[in-house]
Structure formats: C-alpha cells, structure tokens
Amino acid sequence: VHLALSEISRALPSDALITSGAALDAYASDASEVAPVTPLAVAKVASTEEISAVLRACNRHGVPVTSRGAGTSRVGGAVPAAGGLVISFERMNRVKHIEANDGLAVVEPGVVTGELHRSVESAGAFFPPDPNSWESCTIGGNVATNAGGPRALGYGVTRDYVLGLEAVTADGTVLKVGRRTRKGVTGYDLVSLLVGSEGTLAVVSEITLGVVRKPEAVGTIVIVLDDESRVHPCLNALRSHGVALRCAELLDSHTLALVRPKAGLALPDRAKALLIVEVDGDASTVEAMVERAGNVALESGALDVLVATEGTRREALWKSRRELSHALRRAAAKKLSEDVVVPPSKLGELIAFCRRTTETSPVRMPAYGHAGDGNLHVNLLWDDPELDVEPQVRRLFEETIRLGGTLSGEHGIGLLKAPYLPLEQSPDVIALERRIKDVFDPNRILNPGKIFADERRHGDC
Ligand SMILES: Cc1cc2nc3c(=O)[nH]c(=O)nc-3n(C[C@H](O)[C@H](O)[C@H](O)COP(=O)(O)OP(=O)(O)OC[C@H]3O[C@@H](n4cnc5c(N)ncnc54)[C@H](O)[C@@H]3O)c2cc1C
C-alpha cells in the first residue's frame, strides 16, 4: 500500500490524496445498512490521466479500489469493503458540453444528476432518467448502477441514454467505447456491458449521453383505490384505452398511512392504495389524456381521481413520494429496502406475499414504487435488533424469482445481494461473468466483494 500511495502522491496534487484523519470516515459508508469500512486512502481525482495513474499504481501493488459518486447506494456498492483506496469524483463535476440539436451531452462522472437535469433543460432538451435521489446522486453512479426512476415507464433507464463512455480499466488503460450517434452497431456493445457493472470492470471517466426533446406539458393524476389488488387491473385498463403513462407509482396501504398527513390531498378514509400517474406531450394531448385517464380509472373501480397538474400541488405530492424512504426509516428501529421486479401482472401476488409476511412475522413489509414497471421497493421493517431477517429476505427473493421476476430493478447487487445472485443466475452464467471480470481486472482490485459474494478480500491490505 505504501508503495502505491507514494506513486499516487507523485501523480496528484498534494491536496487530492487523503491518507489519514477523520476525513477518511466520510468515505466509509453509503445509504445502505452495510457496516462502514474506513478506506486507507481517498484520491480526489480531477482528470482521466489522474484516474489512470491511480489505477496503475493500485494494480501494480494489489490495492483494492472502490469508485465513489455520492454514496447513495442502497446495496453497499460504495462501501470500500476490502479497505484499500476510494476514488472520489467530486472534482470531476463538469457538464462539458450539450449539443441539443444532435441530441447529446458530454459530462464528467461527478455531475449531480439534478444539476444535469437543469443544465440540459436550460439548453432546451430533456434527460429523462430520474432516480428519486437525483438531488444528491451522480451521473457516474447512475451509469454504474443503470439507475432508473419513476419516468422509466415511459422513457427507459440510464442505459437507454448512454451513447458512449470513456472508461479506465484496472491497469490504467483508457478506453473509449460506444459512439456519439444514436444509431451504431460497430463491434460488441461494450457500453451496455459497462453500464450497470457497479465499478467492478472499469472506472468511468466521461459519459456521452443522449438527450431528447422536452415535453411541452405534464399531467399528474392521483388515483385513489380501496384495495391494492385493484392496481394492476387499473393500469391494464389505462393501457388498453391508449393512455401512454410516463410513470405509475404505487403507495400501498402502509406507505399511504405514512404520507397521508403530508401529501396535501383530501383522501377518503377507505383509501388503501394510491397510484400517482403522469402523462406528457403537447398541451392539448395532455389535457385530453388526463380526462381519459380519470374516466377509465373511475370505470375500473377507483374511489376517486385527483388531478394535480398545478405546480405547487404536484411538487408537494412528489416531495412526499421522494421522502417515503426516509419516512419508513423513522418508522422502525431497523430497515432494509429491496427493489425487486416482477412482471406487472404478478404485482398483486407480490403484494399479497408482503401482506402475509407482515401478518405472520415480526417483520413488516410495506411496498411502494414503480408499479408500472413491476418494480417495487419492498421494505423490511423490524424493531428487535437481535432478530435475524435473513430468512424473510431469502423468501422474498425466492418468491420474486418464482413469479418470473428479478432481484434488482435499479439498485444493483452490490454487497448486500451478492449472496443471492445464484438464486437468479445459473452457475454457467456466473462463471462467464467472472471470466469477463478477469479480462478487465485480472488482479481483482476493482470493487472486490461486489456482485460476486465469495470474492470479498477483507483485510487484504
Ligand atoms: C433516498 C434514495 C432514493 C433512491 N432512489 C433511487 C431510484 O429511484 N432509482 C435508482 O436507480 N436508485 C435510487 N437510489 C439508489 C442510488 O441513488 C443509485 O444507485 C445511484 O445511481 C447511486 O449514485 P451515487 O452517485 O450515489 O453512486 P455511489 O453510491 O457512490 O456508487 C454506486 C455504485 O457505482 C459505482 N460508481 C460510482 N461512480 C463510478 C464511476 N465513475 N465509475 C465506475 N463506478 C462508479 C460505485 O463503485 C458503486 O458500486 C436511491 C437512493 C436513495 C438514498
């Protein structure tokens, strides 16, 4: 380690390498329940050349490296589990340029996603991916986790907008993969491989993003339901009546009870679930779609339909939706948040499973989230710190797979879900993924322990 650090200190300005003191603790944890691990050093890189120099030194001396955006990972992705060095992108936070006419933006990885939204919109374009952490997470973290958000239903996820990447492999080689055009099929699709690879294959140093035309108007409708089982039939009815939703967010009965006082909505007592849905487009289409959506929802059994297109009401609603995660955190001594996905037609079965667990165990399982995509944030809440919730987590994942779903819709596997990867992927697939990892990172220095469970190298240095 000391040899690596002395090489790095020659390549970086003196204030860019932290090797001691309390400042290191700020890089020990993320937004998951994973226990903090203080790194031995933090490199605040400012350029691709600096990233390359840091990686060359760490690779030569076998020092683990964890890339870190804003540390909002829900699965321990940004926790330097094997110790070693953290690369932080806080000094690489420039939107380099936006070419609205060509539909692209070139950015550094440390740009906060909300800043990116604002820059792109002031250039007259639109970057749709909107993880609910957008005011703090970075685009580099979004690329590494293939982040999604409410608008994924209509617009897709981060991967759908990454045209090209500059990335640095473990030995310091700088690769430019992908392109600057929307179409292109030259060679293997390495962009897709790197997007969602959770910092285990390469360090992303520059991102070329596709941007689209900003919709002229947005209509927001709150559909009030008396039972969670009505969610899927209601969404189906909207779809079959030609209402193209850009998002459809569910609040189940538990989460609804938490936000009811803050959402600024007059809800009937019988309300047991809410769907927040949005349409967008030109103003007249939106007006017609809002009306059609309201009628269809009422015909399919909704208790009520509230239109929240007006700015402040809409913002209050989304603010309470974004704060749900924190509200749930306060509702119990312990909390785990999962992000499983099932085919939308199986949503009812997944929610029923959560209800049964809540009724028959000390673990409560409220669920909310991206219902239109079948992607639910199933939370596990419990109060007894001695309680082992692993069996409940495993049962949730087994049930998800049984329903034809997947373990993670957006948070990734990280450390927390690594033990469960074999529930979804066959030994042959995992073996192939490991061989791919070895091609990019033969000494396994990049984010060890993430995605593949038995690779963790605690106390390696
Ligand atoms: C309140 C809250 C709401 C959230 N809502 C959503 C949501 O709606 N949708 C969603 O998808 N996620 C959501 N998340 C999870 C989280 O915000 C995302 O995973 C986000 O993409 C992480 O970005 P970050 O900058 O914080 O990355 P970090 O947490 O710092 O890192 C995440 C992973 O990316 C890797 N990484 C970071 N930067 C780079 C880089 N430049 N090169 C290579 N690897 C890198 C890290 O090593 C790590 O594995 C939420 C989290 C919170 C706390």
Short mmCIF file of C-alpha atoms and ligand atoms in Angstrom, two decimals, residues 30-32 51 65-79 87 89 109-111 113 130-134 136-150 158 194 197-200 202-207 249 321-323 325-326 339 368 370 375 377 409-412 414 447 450, ligand 1:
data_model
loop_
_atom_site.label_atom_id
_atom_site.label_comp_id
_atom_site.label_asym_id
_atom_site.label_seq_id
_atom_site.Cartn_x
_atom_site.Cartn_y
_atom_site.Cartn_z
CA ASP A 30 -23.23 4.66 1.86
CA ALA A 31 -27.04 4.77 2.09
CA SER A 32 -27.30 1.03 2.81
CA ILE A 51 -7.58 8.14 -12.65
CA VAL A 65 -10.13 0.38 -5.41
CA THR A 66 -13.72 1.49 -4.84
CA SER A 67 -15.18 4.19 -7.11
CA ARG A 68 -17.48 6.57 -5.28
CA GLY A 69 -20.03 9.04 -6.63
CA ALA A 70 -22.31 10.48 -3.94
CA GLY A 71 -22.51 7.32 -1.83
CA THR A 72 -26.31 6.94 -2.15
CA SER A 73 -26.02 3.23 -2.99
CA ARG A 74 -28.65 1.07 -1.30
CA VAL A 75 -26.62 -2.14 -1.55
CA GLY A 76 -23.20 -1.25 -0.14
CA GLY A 77 -21.82 -0.56 -3.62
CA ALA A 78 -19.78 2.44 -2.48
CA VAL A 79 -18.54 0.88 0.79
CA ILE A 87 -11.58 7.17 -5.95
CA PHE A 89 -15.23 12.16 -8.43
CA PRO A 109 -18.91 11.34 -13.79
CA GLY A 110 -19.21 13.52 -10.68
CA VAL A 111 -22.03 15.73 -12.03
CA THR A 113 -27.98 14.21 -11.62
CA ASP A 130 -34.85 10.47 -12.67
CA PRO A 131 -33.77 8.31 -9.73
CA ASN A 132 -35.51 9.70 -6.66
CA SER A 133 -32.09 10.53 -5.21
CA TRP A 134 -31.46 12.95 -8.13
CA SER A 136 -27.65 14.10 -4.48
CA CYS A 137 -26.58 11.10 -6.62
CA THR A 138 -24.12 11.48 -9.52
CA ILE A 139 -24.42 10.52 -13.16
CA GLY A 140 -21.33 8.28 -12.77
CA GLY A 141 -23.13 6.35 -10.03
CA ASN A 142 -26.27 6.21 -12.20
CA VAL A 143 -24.27 4.76 -15.09
CA ALA A 144 -22.53 2.24 -12.81
CA THR A 145 -25.89 1.05 -11.43
CA ASN A 146 -28.03 1.61 -14.54
CA ALA A 147 -30.30 3.75 -12.38
CA GLY A 148 -33.98 4.14 -13.14
CA GLY A 149 -36.72 6.25 -11.67
CA PRO A 150 -40.43 6.99 -11.99
CA THR A 158 -29.99 5.21 -17.77
CA LEU A 194 -20.06 -1.35 -18.58
CA SER A 197 -21.26 -3.12 -13.84
CA GLU A 198 -21.10 -1.41 -10.43
CA GLY A 199 -17.50 -0.27 -10.66
CA THR A 200 -16.24 -3.86 -10.97
CA ALA A 202 -13.65 -0.19 -15.10
CA VAL A 203 -13.77 3.35 -13.74
CA VAL A 204 -15.98 5.63 -15.83
CA SER A 205 -14.23 8.94 -16.56
CA GLU A 206 -16.52 10.58 -19.17
CA ILE A 207 -20.07 9.91 -20.36
CA GLU A 249 -46.01 5.00 -8.85
CA ARG A 321 -43.21 10.37 -2.63
CA ARG A 322 -39.46 11.13 -2.60
CA GLU A 323 -39.41 11.32 1.19
CA SER A 325 -37.77 6.16 2.08
CA HIS A 326 -36.81 8.47 4.98
CA ASP A 339 -36.04 -3.27 -5.22
CA TYR A 368 -44.19 1.17 -2.84
CA HIS A 370 -42.56 1.89 -9.78
CA ASN A 375 -40.51 -2.67 -9.77
CA HIS A 377 -39.43 -1.15 -3.17
CA GLY A 409 -34.57 -3.31 -10.84
CA GLU A 410 -32.23 -0.41 -10.17
CA HIS A 411 -30.07 -0.58 -7.02
CA GLY A 412 -27.80 -3.35 -8.31
CA GLY A 414 -23.52 -4.66 -4.54
CA ASN A 447 -14.66 -3.08 -6.06
CA LYS A 450 -19.45 -6.61 -5.08
C1 LIG B 1 -33.48 8.29 -0.96
C2 LIG B 1 -32.94 7.43 -2.09
C3 LIG B 1 -33.71 7.23 -3.22
C4 LIG B 1 -33.22 6.45 -4.28
N1 LIG B 1 -34.00 6.29 -5.38
C5 LIG B 1 -33.50 5.61 -6.43
C6 LIG B 1 -34.27 5.46 -7.63
O1 LIG B 1 -35.41 5.95 -7.75
N2 LIG B 1 -33.72 4.78 -8.65
C7 LIG B 1 -32.45 4.23 -8.58
O2 LIG B 1 -31.99 3.65 -9.55
N3 LIG B 1 -31.73 4.33 -7.45
C8 LIG B 1 -32.20 5.00 -6.39
N4 LIG B 1 -31.44 5.12 -5.25
C9 LIG B 1 -30.12 4.45 -5.18
C10 LIG B 1 -28.92 5.32 -5.63
O3 LIG B 1 -29.22 6.69 -5.54
C11 LIG B 1 -28.49 4.96 -7.05
O4 LIG B 1 -27.96 3.64 -7.07
C12 LIG B 1 -27.47 5.93 -7.67
O5 LIG B 1 -27.30 5.59 -9.03
C13 LIG B 1 -26.12 5.91 -6.98
O6 LIG B 1 -25.40 7.06 -7.39
P1 LIG B 1 -24.18 7.62 -6.49
O7 LIG B 1 -23.54 8.74 -7.22
O8 LIG B 1 -24.62 7.91 -5.13
O9 LIG B 1 -23.19 6.36 -6.53
P2 LIG B 1 -22.48 5.63 -5.32
O10 LIG B 1 -23.47 5.22 -4.29
O11 LIG B 1 -21.33 6.43 -4.86
O12 LIG B 1 -21.93 4.33 -6.07
C14 LIG B 1 -22.82 3.37 -6.58
C15 LIG B 1 -22.02 2.34 -7.38
O13 LIG B 1 -21.48 2.96 -8.53
C16 LIG B 1 -20.06 2.80 -8.58
N5 LIG B 1 -19.53 4.03 -9.19
C17 LIG B 1 -19.81 5.31 -8.85
N6 LIG B 1 -19.18 6.16 -9.70
C18 LIG B 1 -18.49 5.40 -10.59
C19 LIG B 1 -17.64 5.68 -11.70
N7 LIG B 1 -17.38 6.94 -12.09
N8 LIG B 1 -17.08 4.64 -12.36
C20 LIG B 1 -17.34 3.36 -12.01
N9 LIG B 1 -18.14 3.03 -10.96
C21 LIG B 1 -18.71 4.04 -10.27
C22 LIG B 1 -19.66 2.58 -7.13
O14 LIG B 1 -18.44 1.88 -7.03
C23 LIG B 1 -20.83 1.76 -6.62
O15 LIG B 1 -20.68 0.41 -6.97
C24 LIG B 1 -31.91 5.86 -4.18
C25 LIG B 1 -31.14 6.08 -3.03
C26 LIG B 1 -31.64 6.85 -2.00
C27 LIG B 1 -30.77 7.07 -0.79
#
